[in-house]
PDB file of N, CA and C in Angstrom:
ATOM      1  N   UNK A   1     195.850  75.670 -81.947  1.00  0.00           N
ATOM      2  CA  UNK A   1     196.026  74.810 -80.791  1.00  0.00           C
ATOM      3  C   UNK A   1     194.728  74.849 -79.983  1.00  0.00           C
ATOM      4  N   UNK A   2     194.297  73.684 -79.507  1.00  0.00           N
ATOM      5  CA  UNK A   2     193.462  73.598 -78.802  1.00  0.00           C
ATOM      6  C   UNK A   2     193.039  73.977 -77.383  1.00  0.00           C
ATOM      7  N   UNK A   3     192.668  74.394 -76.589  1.00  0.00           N
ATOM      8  CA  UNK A   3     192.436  75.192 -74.862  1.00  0.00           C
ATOM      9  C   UNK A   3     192.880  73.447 -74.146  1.00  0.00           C
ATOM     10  N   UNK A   4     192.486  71.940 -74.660  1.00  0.00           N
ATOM     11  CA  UNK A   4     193.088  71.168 -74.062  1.00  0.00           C
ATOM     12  C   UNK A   4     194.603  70.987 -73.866  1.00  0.00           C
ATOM     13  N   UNK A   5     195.260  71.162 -75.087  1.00  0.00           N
ATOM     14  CA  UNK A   5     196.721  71.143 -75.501  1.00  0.00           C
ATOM     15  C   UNK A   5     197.278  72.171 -75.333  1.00  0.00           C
ATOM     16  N   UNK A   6     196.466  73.658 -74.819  1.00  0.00           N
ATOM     17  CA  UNK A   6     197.063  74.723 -74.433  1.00  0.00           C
ATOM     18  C   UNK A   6     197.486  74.414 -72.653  1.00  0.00           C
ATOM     19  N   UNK A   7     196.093  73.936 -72.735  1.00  0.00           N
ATOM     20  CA  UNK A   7     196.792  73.310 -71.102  1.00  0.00           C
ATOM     21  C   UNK A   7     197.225  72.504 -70.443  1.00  0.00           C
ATOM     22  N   UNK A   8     197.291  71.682 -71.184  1.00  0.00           N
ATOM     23  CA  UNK A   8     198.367  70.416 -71.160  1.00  0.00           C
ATOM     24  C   UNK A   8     200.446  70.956 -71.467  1.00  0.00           C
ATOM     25  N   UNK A   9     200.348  72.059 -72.450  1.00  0.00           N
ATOM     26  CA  UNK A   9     201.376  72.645 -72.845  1.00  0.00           C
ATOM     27  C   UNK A   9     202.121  74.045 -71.409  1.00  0.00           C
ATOM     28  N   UNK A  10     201.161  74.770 -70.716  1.00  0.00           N
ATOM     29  CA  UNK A  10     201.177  75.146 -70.394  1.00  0.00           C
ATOM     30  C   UNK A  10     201.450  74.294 -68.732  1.00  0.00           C
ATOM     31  N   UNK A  11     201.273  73.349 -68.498  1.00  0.00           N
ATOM     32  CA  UNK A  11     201.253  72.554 -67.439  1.00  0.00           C
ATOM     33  C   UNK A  11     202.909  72.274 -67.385  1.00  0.00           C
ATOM     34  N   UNK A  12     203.136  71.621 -68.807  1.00  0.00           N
ATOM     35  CA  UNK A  12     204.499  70.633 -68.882  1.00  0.00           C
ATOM     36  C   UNK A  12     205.213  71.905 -69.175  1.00  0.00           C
ATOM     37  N   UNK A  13     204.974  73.093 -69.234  1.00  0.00           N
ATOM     38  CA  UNK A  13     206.205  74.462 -69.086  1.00  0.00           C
ATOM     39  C   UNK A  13     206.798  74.403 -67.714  1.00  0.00           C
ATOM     40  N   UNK A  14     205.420  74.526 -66.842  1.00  0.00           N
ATOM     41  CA  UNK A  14     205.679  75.076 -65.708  1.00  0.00           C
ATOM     42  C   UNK A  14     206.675  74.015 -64.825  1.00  0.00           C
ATOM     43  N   UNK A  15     206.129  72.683 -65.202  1.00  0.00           N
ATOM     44  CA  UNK A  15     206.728  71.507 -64.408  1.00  0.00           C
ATOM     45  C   UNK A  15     208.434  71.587 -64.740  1.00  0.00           C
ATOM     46  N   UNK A  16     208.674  72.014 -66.336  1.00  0.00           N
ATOM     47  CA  UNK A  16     209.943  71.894 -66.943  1.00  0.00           C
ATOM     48  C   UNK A  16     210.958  73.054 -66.478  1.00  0.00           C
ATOM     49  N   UNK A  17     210.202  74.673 -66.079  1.00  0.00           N
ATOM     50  CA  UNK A  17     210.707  75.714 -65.528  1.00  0.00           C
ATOM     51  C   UNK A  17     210.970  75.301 -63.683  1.00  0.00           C
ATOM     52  N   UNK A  18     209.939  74.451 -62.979  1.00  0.00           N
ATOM     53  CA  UNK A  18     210.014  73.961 -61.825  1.00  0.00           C
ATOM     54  C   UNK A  18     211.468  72.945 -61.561  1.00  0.00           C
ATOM     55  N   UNK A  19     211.531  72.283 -62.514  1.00  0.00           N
ATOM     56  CA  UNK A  19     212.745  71.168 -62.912  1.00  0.00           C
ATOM     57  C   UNK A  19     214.219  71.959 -62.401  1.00  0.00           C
ATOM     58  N   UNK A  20     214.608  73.198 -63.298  1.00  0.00           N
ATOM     59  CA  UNK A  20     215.343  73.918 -63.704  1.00  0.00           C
ATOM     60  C   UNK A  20     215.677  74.550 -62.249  1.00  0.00           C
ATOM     61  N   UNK A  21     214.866  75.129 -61.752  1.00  0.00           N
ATOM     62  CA  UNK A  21     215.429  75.940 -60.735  1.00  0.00           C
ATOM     63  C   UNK A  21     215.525  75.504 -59.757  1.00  0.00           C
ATOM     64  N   UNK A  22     214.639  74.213 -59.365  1.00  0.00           N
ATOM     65  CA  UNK A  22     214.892  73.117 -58.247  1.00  0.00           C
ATOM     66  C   UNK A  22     216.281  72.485 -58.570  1.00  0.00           C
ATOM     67  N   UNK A  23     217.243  72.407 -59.601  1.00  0.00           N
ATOM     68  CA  UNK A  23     218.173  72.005 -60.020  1.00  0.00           C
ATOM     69  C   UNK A  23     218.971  72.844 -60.275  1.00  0.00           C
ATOM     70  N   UNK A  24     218.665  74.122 -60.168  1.00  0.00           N
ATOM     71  CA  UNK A  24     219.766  75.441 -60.298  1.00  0.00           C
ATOM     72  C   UNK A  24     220.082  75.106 -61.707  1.00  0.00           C
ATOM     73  N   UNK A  25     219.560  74.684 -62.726  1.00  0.00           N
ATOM     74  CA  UNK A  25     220.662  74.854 -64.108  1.00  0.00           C
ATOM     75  C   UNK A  25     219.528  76.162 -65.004  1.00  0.00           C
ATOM     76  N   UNK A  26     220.581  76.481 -65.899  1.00  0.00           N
ATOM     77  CA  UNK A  26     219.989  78.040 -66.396  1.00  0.00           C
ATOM     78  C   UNK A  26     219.949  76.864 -67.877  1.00  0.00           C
ATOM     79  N   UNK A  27     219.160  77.462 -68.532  1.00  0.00           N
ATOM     80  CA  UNK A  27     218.604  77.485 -69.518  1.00  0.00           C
ATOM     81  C   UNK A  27     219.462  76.273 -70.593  1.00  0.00           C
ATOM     82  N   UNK A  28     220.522  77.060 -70.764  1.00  0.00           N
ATOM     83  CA  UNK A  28     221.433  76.503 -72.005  1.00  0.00           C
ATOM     84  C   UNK A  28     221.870  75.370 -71.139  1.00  0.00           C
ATOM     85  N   UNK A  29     221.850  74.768 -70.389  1.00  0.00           N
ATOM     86  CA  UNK A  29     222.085  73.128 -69.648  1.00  0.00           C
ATOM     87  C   UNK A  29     220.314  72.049 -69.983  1.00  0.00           C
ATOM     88  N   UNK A  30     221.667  71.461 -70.232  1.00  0.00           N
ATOM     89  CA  UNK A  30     220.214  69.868 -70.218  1.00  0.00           C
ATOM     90  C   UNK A  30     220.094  69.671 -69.303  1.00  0.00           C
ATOM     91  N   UNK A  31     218.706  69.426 -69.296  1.00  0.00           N
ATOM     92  CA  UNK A  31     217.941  68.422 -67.192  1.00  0.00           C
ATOM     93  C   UNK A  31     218.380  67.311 -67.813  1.00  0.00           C
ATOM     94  N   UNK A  32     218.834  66.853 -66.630  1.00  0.00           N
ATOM     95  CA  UNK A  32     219.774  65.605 -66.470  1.00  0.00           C
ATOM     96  C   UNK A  32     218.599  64.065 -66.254  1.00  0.00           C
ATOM     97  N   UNK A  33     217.865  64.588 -65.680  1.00  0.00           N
ATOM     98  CA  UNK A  33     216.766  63.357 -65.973  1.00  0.00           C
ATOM     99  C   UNK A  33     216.070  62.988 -67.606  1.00  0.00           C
ATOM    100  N   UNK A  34     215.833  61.848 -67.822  1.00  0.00           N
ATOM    101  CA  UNK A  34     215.370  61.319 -69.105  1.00  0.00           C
ATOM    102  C   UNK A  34     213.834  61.552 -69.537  1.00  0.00           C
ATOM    103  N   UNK A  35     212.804  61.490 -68.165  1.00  0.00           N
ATOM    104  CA  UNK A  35     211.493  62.330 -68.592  1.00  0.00           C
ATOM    105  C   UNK A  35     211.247  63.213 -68.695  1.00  0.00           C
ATOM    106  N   UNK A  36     211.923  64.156 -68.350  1.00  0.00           N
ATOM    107  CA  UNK A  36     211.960  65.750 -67.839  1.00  0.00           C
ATOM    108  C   UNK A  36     212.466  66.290 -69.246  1.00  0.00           C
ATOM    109  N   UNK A  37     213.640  65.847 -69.439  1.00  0.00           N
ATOM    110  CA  UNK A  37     214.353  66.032 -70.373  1.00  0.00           C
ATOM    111  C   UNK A  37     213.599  65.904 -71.862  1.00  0.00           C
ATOM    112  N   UNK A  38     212.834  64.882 -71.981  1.00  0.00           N
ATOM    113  CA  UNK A  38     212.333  64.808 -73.205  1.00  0.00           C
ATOM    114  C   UNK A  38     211.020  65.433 -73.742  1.00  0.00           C
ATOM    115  N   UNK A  39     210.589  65.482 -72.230  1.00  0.00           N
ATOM    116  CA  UNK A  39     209.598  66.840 -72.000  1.00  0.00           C
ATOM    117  C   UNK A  39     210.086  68.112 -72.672  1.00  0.00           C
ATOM    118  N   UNK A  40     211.058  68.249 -72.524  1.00  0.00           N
ATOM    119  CA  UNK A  40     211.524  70.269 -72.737  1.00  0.00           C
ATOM    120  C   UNK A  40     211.976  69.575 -74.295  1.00  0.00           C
ATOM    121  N   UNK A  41     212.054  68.418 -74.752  1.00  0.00           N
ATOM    122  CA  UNK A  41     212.698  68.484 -75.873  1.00  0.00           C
ATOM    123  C   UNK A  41     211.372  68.400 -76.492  1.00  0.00           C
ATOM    124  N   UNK A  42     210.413  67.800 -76.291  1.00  0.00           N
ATOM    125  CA  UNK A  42     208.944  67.446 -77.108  1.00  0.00           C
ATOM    126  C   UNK A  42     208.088  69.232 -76.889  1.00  0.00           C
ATOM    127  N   UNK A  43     207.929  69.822 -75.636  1.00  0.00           N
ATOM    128  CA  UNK A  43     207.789  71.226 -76.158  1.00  0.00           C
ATOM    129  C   UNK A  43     208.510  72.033 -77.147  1.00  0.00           C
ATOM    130  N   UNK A  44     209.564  71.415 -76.960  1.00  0.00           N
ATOM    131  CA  UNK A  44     210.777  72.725 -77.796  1.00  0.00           C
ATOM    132  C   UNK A  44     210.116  72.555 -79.201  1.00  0.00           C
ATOM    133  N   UNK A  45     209.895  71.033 -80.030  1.00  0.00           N
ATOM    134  CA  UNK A  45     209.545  70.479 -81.020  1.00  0.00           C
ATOM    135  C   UNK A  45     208.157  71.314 -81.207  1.00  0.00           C
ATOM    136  N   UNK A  46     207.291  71.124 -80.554  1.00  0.00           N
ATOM    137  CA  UNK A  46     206.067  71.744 -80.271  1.00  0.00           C
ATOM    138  C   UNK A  46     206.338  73.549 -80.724  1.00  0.00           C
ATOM    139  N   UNK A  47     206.851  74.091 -80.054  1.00  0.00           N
ATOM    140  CA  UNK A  47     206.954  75.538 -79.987  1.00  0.00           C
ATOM    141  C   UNK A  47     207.296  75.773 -81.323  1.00  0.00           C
ATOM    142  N   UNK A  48     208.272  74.915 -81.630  1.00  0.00           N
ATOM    143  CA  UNK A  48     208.807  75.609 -83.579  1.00  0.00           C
ATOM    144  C   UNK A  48     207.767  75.119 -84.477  1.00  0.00           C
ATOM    145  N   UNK A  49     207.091  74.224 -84.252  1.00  0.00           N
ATOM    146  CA  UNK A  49     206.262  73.568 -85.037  1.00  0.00           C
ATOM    147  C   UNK A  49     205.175  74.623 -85.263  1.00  0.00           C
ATOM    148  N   UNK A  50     204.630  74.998 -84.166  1.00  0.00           N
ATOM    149  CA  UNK A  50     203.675  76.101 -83.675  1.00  0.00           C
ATOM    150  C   UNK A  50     204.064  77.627 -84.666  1.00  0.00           C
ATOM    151  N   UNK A  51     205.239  78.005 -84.548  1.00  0.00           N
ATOM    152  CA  UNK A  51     205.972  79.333 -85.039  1.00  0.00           C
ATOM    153  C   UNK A  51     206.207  78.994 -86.074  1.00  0.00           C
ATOM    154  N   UNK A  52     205.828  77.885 -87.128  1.00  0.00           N
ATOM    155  CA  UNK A  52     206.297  77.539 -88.049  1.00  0.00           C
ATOM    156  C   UNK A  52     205.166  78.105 -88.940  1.00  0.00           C
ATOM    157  N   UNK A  53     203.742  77.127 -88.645  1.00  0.00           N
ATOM    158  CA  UNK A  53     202.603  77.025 -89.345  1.00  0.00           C
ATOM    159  C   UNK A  53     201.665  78.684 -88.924  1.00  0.00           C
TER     160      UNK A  53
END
């Protein structure tokens, strides 16, 4: 991974962990918004992809 896409990755964590607790939902709940949401789903994709290779 690249130091750009590390911090681009590292950005859209924090915004997605910011989401969560401004919304009180723990982990195993979906963010109820549709950008947010597809955010934590396009990291999640990202992270296994990553642990994969």
């Amino acid at each position: 991974m690249t130091e750009a896409t590390r911090a681009v990755v590292e950005a859209a964590n924090a915004l997605v962990l910011w989401r969560r607790w401004y919304l009180g939902l723990p982990l195993d709940r979906a963010i109820p918004e549709d950008l947010t949401a597809a955010l934590e789903r396009a990291l999640a994709a990202l992270a296994e992809a990553e642990a994969a290779s």
